[in-house]
C-alpha cells in the first residue's frame, strides 16, 4: 500500500510542491528494487549443535527480488561490501519510489480540480 500524501492544499501549494519534487527527482545509478533479508539456518551435519538445540548458523544475508508471482530471485551476499551496497541501493530506490508516488497523488488531485498537468 502506498503512503498517503497530504493533497488538501491550495492548487498553488500543490504546484509548488510538485515543482520541488521534480527538482529533486534523480535516478541514482545504484537504485535497487529488492530486499536484504537476514537468515539463520541449520547445516547438513546431523551431529552438529544446530540440530540438537544449539544456535543455528548465521546470520546469512540474502538479496531477494520478486519478479512475478512465485518468481523470486535470491542471492547470498557473503561480502559486507555487497550487503552495504545493497542497503544503499535499496534505500535509493525507495526514495525515488516515494517521490514518484507523491508526484502521482498530487497529479491525481490536480486532475480532479480540472487543472493542467503539463509544464507551467
Ligand atoms: Zn550446524
Short mmCIF file of N, CA and C and ligand atoms in Angstrom, two decimals:
data_model
loop_
_atom_site.label_atom_id
_atom_site.label_comp_id
_atom_site.label_asym_id
_atom_site.label_seq_id
_atom_site.Cartn_x
_atom_site.Cartn_y
_atom_site.Cartn_z
N UNK A 1 0.84 -1.20 0.00
CA UNK A 1 0.00 0.00 0.00
C UNK A 1 0.88 1.24 0.00
N UNK A 2 0.42 2.22 -0.75
CA UNK A 2 1.19 3.46 -0.84
C UNK A 2 0.92 4.34 0.38
N UNK A 3 1.90 5.10 0.72
CA UNK A 3 1.73 6.09 1.77
C UNK A 3 0.82 7.19 1.22
N UNK A 4 -0.04 7.76 2.08
CA UNK A 4 -0.91 8.84 1.62
C UNK A 4 -0.26 10.18 1.88
N UNK A 5 -0.19 10.99 0.87
CA UNK A 5 0.38 12.33 1.00
C UNK A 5 -0.75 13.35 1.13
N UNK A 6 -0.43 14.46 1.79
CA UNK A 6 -1.42 15.50 2.03
C UNK A 6 -1.65 16.30 0.74
N UNK A 7 -2.82 16.11 0.15
CA UNK A 7 -3.13 16.86 -1.08
C UNK A 7 -4.26 17.86 -0.82
N UNK A 8 -4.63 18.04 0.47
CA UNK A 8 -5.69 19.00 0.80
C UNK A 8 -5.08 20.39 0.97
N UNK A 9 -4.41 20.84 -0.06
CA UNK A 9 -3.75 22.14 -0.04
C UNK A 9 -4.29 22.96 -1.19
N UNK A 10 -3.90 24.23 -1.21
CA UNK A 10 -4.30 25.07 -2.33
C UNK A 10 -3.64 24.56 -3.60
N UNK A 11 -4.24 24.85 -4.72
CA UNK A 11 -3.67 24.45 -6.00
C UNK A 11 -2.27 25.04 -6.16
N UNK A 12 -2.08 26.27 -5.71
CA UNK A 12 -0.75 26.90 -5.79
C UNK A 12 0.27 26.10 -4.98
N UNK A 13 -0.12 25.72 -3.74
CA UNK A 13 0.79 24.95 -2.88
C UNK A 13 1.12 23.60 -3.50
N UNK A 14 0.11 22.96 -4.12
CA UNK A 14 0.36 21.66 -4.78
C UNK A 14 1.32 21.84 -5.95
N UNK A 15 1.14 22.90 -6.70
CA UNK A 15 2.03 23.15 -7.84
C UNK A 15 3.46 23.43 -7.38
N UNK A 16 3.57 24.15 -6.26
CA UNK A 16 4.91 24.43 -5.72
C UNK A 16 5.57 23.15 -5.23
N UNK A 17 4.79 22.30 -4.56
CA UNK A 17 5.32 21.02 -4.07
C UNK A 17 5.74 20.15 -5.25
N UNK A 18 4.93 20.18 -6.30
CA UNK A 18 5.23 19.40 -7.50
C UNK A 18 6.54 19.88 -8.15
N UNK A 19 6.69 21.20 -8.21
CA UNK A 19 7.92 21.75 -8.79
C UNK A 19 9.13 21.32 -7.97
N UNK A 20 8.98 21.36 -6.64
CA UNK A 20 10.07 20.94 -5.76
C UNK A 20 10.41 19.46 -5.99
N UNK A 21 9.37 18.61 -6.03
CA UNK A 21 9.60 17.17 -6.23
C UNK A 21 10.33 16.92 -7.55
N UNK A 22 9.90 17.61 -8.59
CA UNK A 22 10.52 17.40 -9.90
C UNK A 22 11.99 17.84 -9.87
N UNK A 23 12.29 18.87 -9.07
CA UNK A 23 13.69 19.32 -8.99
C UNK A 23 14.55 18.33 -8.21
N UNK A 24 13.89 17.53 -7.34
CA UNK A 24 14.63 16.58 -6.51
C UNK A 24 14.79 15.21 -7.18
N UNK A 25 13.91 14.90 -8.13
CA UNK A 25 13.90 13.57 -8.73
C UNK A 25 15.21 13.29 -9.44
N UNK A 26 15.82 12.19 -9.05
CA UNK A 26 17.07 11.81 -9.68
C UNK A 26 17.17 10.29 -9.57
N UNK A 27 17.47 9.66 -10.69
CA UNK A 27 17.65 8.21 -10.64
C UNK A 27 19.11 7.93 -10.34
N UNK A 28 19.38 7.42 -9.15
CA UNK A 28 20.76 7.13 -8.77
C UNK A 28 21.17 5.80 -9.40
N UNK A 29 22.43 5.71 -9.85
CA UNK A 29 22.86 4.53 -10.63
C UNK A 29 22.80 3.22 -9.86
N UNK A 30 22.78 3.28 -8.54
CA UNK A 30 22.75 2.03 -7.77
C UNK A 30 21.34 1.63 -7.33
N UNK A 31 20.31 2.30 -7.87
CA UNK A 31 18.94 2.02 -7.46
C UNK A 31 18.60 0.54 -7.60
N UNK A 32 18.00 0.00 -6.56
CA UNK A 32 17.79 -1.44 -6.50
C UNK A 32 16.44 -1.74 -5.85
N UNK A 33 15.58 -2.41 -6.62
CA UNK A 33 14.28 -2.82 -6.06
C UNK A 33 14.43 -4.25 -5.56
N UNK A 34 14.65 -4.38 -4.27
CA UNK A 34 14.89 -5.69 -3.67
C UNK A 34 14.80 -5.55 -2.16
N UNK A 35 14.94 -6.68 -1.49
CA UNK A 35 15.03 -6.67 -0.03
C UNK A 35 16.28 -7.42 0.37
N UNK A 36 16.88 -6.98 1.46
CA UNK A 36 18.00 -7.71 2.02
C UNK A 36 17.49 -8.39 3.28
N UNK A 37 17.48 -9.71 3.28
CA UNK A 37 16.92 -10.43 4.42
C UNK A 37 18.01 -11.19 5.18
N UNK A 38 17.83 -11.25 6.49
CA UNK A 38 18.79 -11.91 7.37
C UNK A 38 18.22 -13.27 7.75
N UNK A 39 19.02 -14.33 7.61
CA UNK A 39 18.54 -15.67 7.94
C UNK A 39 19.55 -16.44 8.79
N UNK A 40 19.01 -17.25 9.68
CA UNK A 40 19.82 -18.21 10.43
C UNK A 40 19.34 -19.59 10.01
N UNK A 41 20.26 -20.54 9.85
CA UNK A 41 19.81 -21.84 9.36
C UNK A 41 20.60 -23.00 9.95
N UNK A 42 20.04 -24.21 9.77
CA UNK A 42 20.72 -25.43 10.19
C UNK A 42 21.57 -25.94 9.03
N UNK A 43 22.69 -26.55 9.36
CA UNK A 43 23.57 -27.07 8.32
C UNK A 43 23.20 -28.51 7.99
N UNK A 44 24.01 -29.16 7.15
CA UNK A 44 23.70 -30.52 6.70
C UNK A 44 24.21 -31.60 7.63
N UNK A 45 25.03 -31.22 8.64
CA UNK A 45 25.62 -32.24 9.53
C UNK A 45 24.66 -32.53 10.69
N UNK A 46 24.14 -33.77 10.70
CA UNK A 46 23.11 -34.10 11.71
C UNK A 46 23.69 -34.15 13.12
N UNK A 47 25.04 -34.29 13.24
CA UNK A 47 25.63 -34.32 14.59
C UNK A 47 26.02 -32.92 15.08
N UNK A 48 25.75 -31.89 14.26
CA UNK A 48 26.11 -30.51 14.62
C UNK A 48 25.18 -29.99 15.72
N UNK A 49 25.71 -29.08 16.54
CA UNK A 49 24.92 -28.50 17.64
C UNK A 49 23.62 -27.86 17.13
N UNK A 50 23.63 -27.40 15.87
CA UNK A 50 22.44 -26.70 15.35
C UNK A 50 21.24 -27.65 15.22
N UNK A 51 21.50 -28.97 15.22
CA UNK A 51 20.40 -29.94 15.16
C UNK A 51 20.00 -30.44 16.54
N UNK A 52 20.73 -29.97 17.56
CA UNK A 52 20.49 -30.50 18.91
C UNK A 52 20.26 -29.38 19.91
N UNK A 53 19.45 -28.42 19.51
CA UNK A 53 19.06 -27.35 20.43
C UNK A 53 20.03 -26.18 20.51
N UNK A 54 21.18 -26.30 19.81
CA UNK A 54 22.14 -25.19 19.82
C UNK A 54 21.74 -24.09 18.85
N UNK A 55 22.54 -23.01 18.85
CA UNK A 55 22.24 -21.90 17.93
C UNK A 55 22.36 -22.35 16.49
N UNK A 56 21.50 -21.80 15.64
CA UNK A 56 21.63 -22.02 14.21
C UNK A 56 22.81 -21.21 13.67
N UNK A 57 23.22 -21.51 12.43
CA UNK A 57 24.34 -20.79 11.81
C UNK A 57 23.84 -19.49 11.18
N UNK A 58 24.71 -18.51 11.18
CA UNK A 58 24.36 -17.23 10.58
C UNK A 58 24.85 -16.07 11.41
N UNK A 59 24.42 -14.87 11.10
CA UNK A 59 23.40 -14.59 10.08
C UNK A 59 23.96 -14.69 8.65
N UNK A 60 23.09 -15.12 7.74
CA UNK A 60 23.37 -15.07 6.31
C UNK A 60 22.48 -14.01 5.71
N UNK A 61 23.04 -13.27 4.73
CA UNK A 61 22.26 -12.20 4.12
C UNK A 61 21.93 -12.55 2.67
N UNK A 62 20.64 -12.50 2.37
CA UNK A 62 20.18 -12.79 1.02
C UNK A 62 19.52 -11.56 0.43
N UNK A 63 19.85 -11.32 -0.82
CA UNK A 63 19.10 -10.31 -1.56
C UNK A 63 17.95 -11.04 -2.25
N UNK A 64 16.74 -10.58 -2.03
CA UNK A 64 15.60 -11.19 -2.72
C UNK A 64 14.92 -10.13 -3.56
N UNK A 65 14.49 -10.57 -4.72
CA UNK A 65 13.87 -9.67 -5.68
C UNK A 65 12.68 -10.42 -6.29
N UNK A 66 11.49 -9.89 -6.00
CA UNK A 66 10.27 -10.53 -6.52
C UNK A 66 10.04 -10.06 -7.95
N UNK A 67 10.05 -11.00 -8.90
CA UNK A 67 9.91 -10.63 -10.32
C UNK A 67 8.50 -10.87 -10.83
N UNK A 68 7.83 -11.84 -10.26
CA UNK A 68 6.45 -12.14 -10.62
C UNK A 68 5.92 -13.02 -9.50
N UNK A 69 4.63 -13.32 -9.54
CA UNK A 69 4.07 -14.19 -8.51
C UNK A 69 4.78 -15.54 -8.58
N UNK A 70 5.39 -15.94 -7.49
CA UNK A 70 6.09 -17.22 -7.42
C UNK A 70 7.46 -17.22 -8.06
N UNK A 71 7.89 -16.06 -8.56
CA UNK A 71 9.23 -16.00 -9.20
C UNK A 71 10.07 -14.97 -8.44
N UNK A 72 10.96 -15.49 -7.59
CA UNK A 72 11.79 -14.62 -6.76
C UNK A 72 13.26 -14.91 -7.03
N UNK A 73 14.01 -13.88 -7.34
CA UNK A 73 15.46 -14.00 -7.43
C UNK A 73 16.04 -13.95 -6.03
N UNK A 74 16.99 -14.82 -5.74
CA UNK A 74 17.57 -14.85 -4.40
C UNK A 74 19.07 -15.08 -4.52
N UNK A 75 19.85 -14.17 -3.94
CA UNK A 75 21.31 -14.30 -3.98
C UNK A 75 21.86 -14.22 -2.58
N UNK A 76 22.81 -15.08 -2.27
CA UNK A 76 23.50 -14.99 -0.99
C UNK A 76 24.62 -13.96 -1.11
N UNK A 77 24.62 -12.99 -0.24
CA UNK A 77 25.67 -11.96 -0.24
C UNK A 77 26.58 -12.19 0.95
N UNK A 78 27.76 -12.74 0.69
CA UNK A 78 28.69 -13.04 1.79
C UNK A 78 29.51 -11.82 2.18
N UNK A 79 29.86 -11.00 1.21
CA UNK A 79 30.75 -9.87 1.49
C UNK A 79 29.99 -8.72 2.14
N UNK A 80 30.60 -8.14 3.18
CA UNK A 80 29.99 -7.00 3.85
C UNK A 80 29.77 -5.85 2.86
N UNK A 81 30.71 -5.69 1.92
CA UNK A 81 30.58 -4.61 0.94
C UNK A 81 29.34 -4.80 0.06
N UNK A 82 29.07 -6.06 -0.30
CA UNK A 82 27.85 -6.36 -1.08
C UNK A 82 26.61 -6.00 -0.29
N UNK A 83 26.61 -6.39 0.97
CA UNK A 83 25.44 -6.13 1.83
C UNK A 83 25.21 -4.63 1.97
N UNK A 84 26.31 -3.88 2.18
CA UNK A 84 26.18 -2.44 2.37
C UNK A 84 25.72 -1.77 1.07
N UNK A 85 26.29 -2.21 -0.06
CA UNK A 85 25.90 -1.65 -1.35
C UNK A 85 24.42 -1.93 -1.61
N UNK A 86 23.98 -3.12 -1.23
CA UNK A 86 22.56 -3.47 -1.41
C UNK A 86 21.68 -2.56 -0.57
N UNK A 87 22.06 -2.35 0.69
CA UNK A 87 21.24 -1.48 1.57
C UNK A 87 21.12 -0.08 0.98
N UNK A 88 22.23 0.45 0.50
CA UNK A 88 22.22 1.81 -0.06
C UNK A 88 21.36 1.86 -1.32
N UNK A 89 21.53 0.88 -2.22
CA UNK A 89 20.76 0.85 -3.46
C UNK A 89 19.27 0.70 -3.20
N UNK A 90 18.92 -0.13 -2.22
CA UNK A 90 17.52 -0.34 -1.87
C UNK A 90 16.93 0.97 -1.32
N UNK A 91 17.72 1.66 -0.52
CA UNK A 91 17.26 2.93 0.04
C UNK A 91 17.06 3.97 -1.07
N UNK A 92 17.96 4.02 -2.04
CA UNK A 92 17.82 4.97 -3.14
C UNK A 92 16.58 4.67 -3.98
N UNK A 93 16.34 3.39 -4.21
CA UNK A 93 15.15 3.02 -4.98
C UNK A 93 13.89 3.43 -4.23
N UNK A 94 13.87 3.18 -2.92
CA UNK A 94 12.70 3.51 -2.10
C UNK A 94 12.43 5.02 -2.10
N UNK A 95 13.49 5.82 -2.00
CA UNK A 95 13.32 7.29 -2.03
C UNK A 95 12.71 7.74 -3.35
N UNK A 96 13.23 7.20 -4.45
CA UNK A 96 12.72 7.56 -5.77
C UNK A 96 11.25 7.17 -5.89
N UNK A 97 10.93 5.98 -5.41
CA UNK A 97 9.56 5.48 -5.49
C UNK A 97 8.61 6.37 -4.67
N UNK A 98 9.06 6.82 -3.50
CA UNK A 98 8.22 7.69 -2.66
C UNK A 98 7.98 9.04 -3.34
N UNK A 99 9.04 9.59 -3.96
CA UNK A 99 8.89 10.87 -4.65
C UNK A 99 7.92 10.75 -5.82
N UNK A 100 8.05 9.64 -6.57
CA UNK A 100 7.14 9.42 -7.69
C UNK A 100 5.72 9.23 -7.22
N UNK A 101 5.55 8.54 -6.10
CA UNK A 101 4.21 8.31 -5.56
C UNK A 101 3.57 9.63 -5.14
N UNK A 102 4.33 10.50 -4.49
CA UNK A 102 3.78 11.79 -4.07
C UNK A 102 3.41 12.63 -5.30
N UNK A 103 4.29 12.63 -6.30
CA UNK A 103 4.00 13.35 -7.55
C UNK A 103 2.70 12.84 -8.17
N UNK A 104 2.54 11.52 -8.17
CA UNK A 104 1.36 10.90 -8.76
C UNK A 104 0.10 11.30 -8.00
N UNK A 105 0.17 11.32 -6.67
CA UNK A 105 -1.01 11.70 -5.88
C UNK A 105 -1.36 13.17 -6.09
N UNK A 106 -0.35 14.03 -6.20
CA UNK A 106 -0.60 15.45 -6.49
C UNK A 106 -1.25 15.59 -7.86
N UNK A 107 -0.73 14.85 -8.84
CA UNK A 107 -1.30 14.93 -10.19
C UNK A 107 -2.76 14.48 -10.22
N UNK A 108 -3.08 13.43 -9.46
CA UNK A 108 -4.47 12.96 -9.41
C UNK A 108 -5.36 14.06 -8.85
N UNK A 109 -4.89 14.73 -7.78
CA UNK A 109 -5.68 15.79 -7.16
C UNK A 109 -5.83 16.99 -8.11
N UNK A 110 -4.75 17.33 -8.81
CA UNK A 110 -4.81 18.45 -9.76
C UNK A 110 -5.80 18.14 -10.89
N UNK A 111 -5.77 16.90 -11.36
CA UNK A 111 -6.71 16.49 -12.42
C UNK A 111 -8.14 16.58 -11.93
N UNK A 112 -8.37 16.15 -10.65
CA UNK A 112 -9.71 16.22 -10.07
C UNK A 112 -10.19 17.67 -10.07
N UNK A 113 -9.28 18.62 -9.90
CA UNK A 113 -9.63 20.04 -9.91
C UNK A 113 -9.64 20.61 -11.33
N UNK A 114 -9.52 19.69 -12.30
CA UNK A 114 -9.51 20.07 -13.72
C UNK A 114 -8.37 21.02 -14.05
N UNK A 115 -7.22 20.77 -13.38
CA UNK A 115 -6.02 21.56 -13.65
C UNK A 115 -5.20 20.88 -14.75
N UNK A 116 -4.39 21.67 -15.37
CA UNK A 116 -3.46 21.18 -16.38
C UNK A 116 -2.24 20.53 -15.69
N UNK A 117 -1.82 19.36 -16.15
CA UNK A 117 -0.68 18.67 -15.51
C UNK A 117 0.66 18.96 -16.16
N UNK A 118 0.63 19.65 -17.27
CA UNK A 118 1.88 19.87 -18.02
C UNK A 118 2.77 20.90 -17.38
N UNK A 119 3.75 21.32 -18.13
CA UNK A 119 4.71 22.31 -17.63
C UNK A 119 4.01 23.64 -17.37
N UNK A 120 4.44 24.27 -16.27
CA UNK A 120 3.85 25.58 -16.01
C UNK A 120 4.89 26.69 -16.00
ZN1 LIG B 1 25.22 -26.93 12.04
#
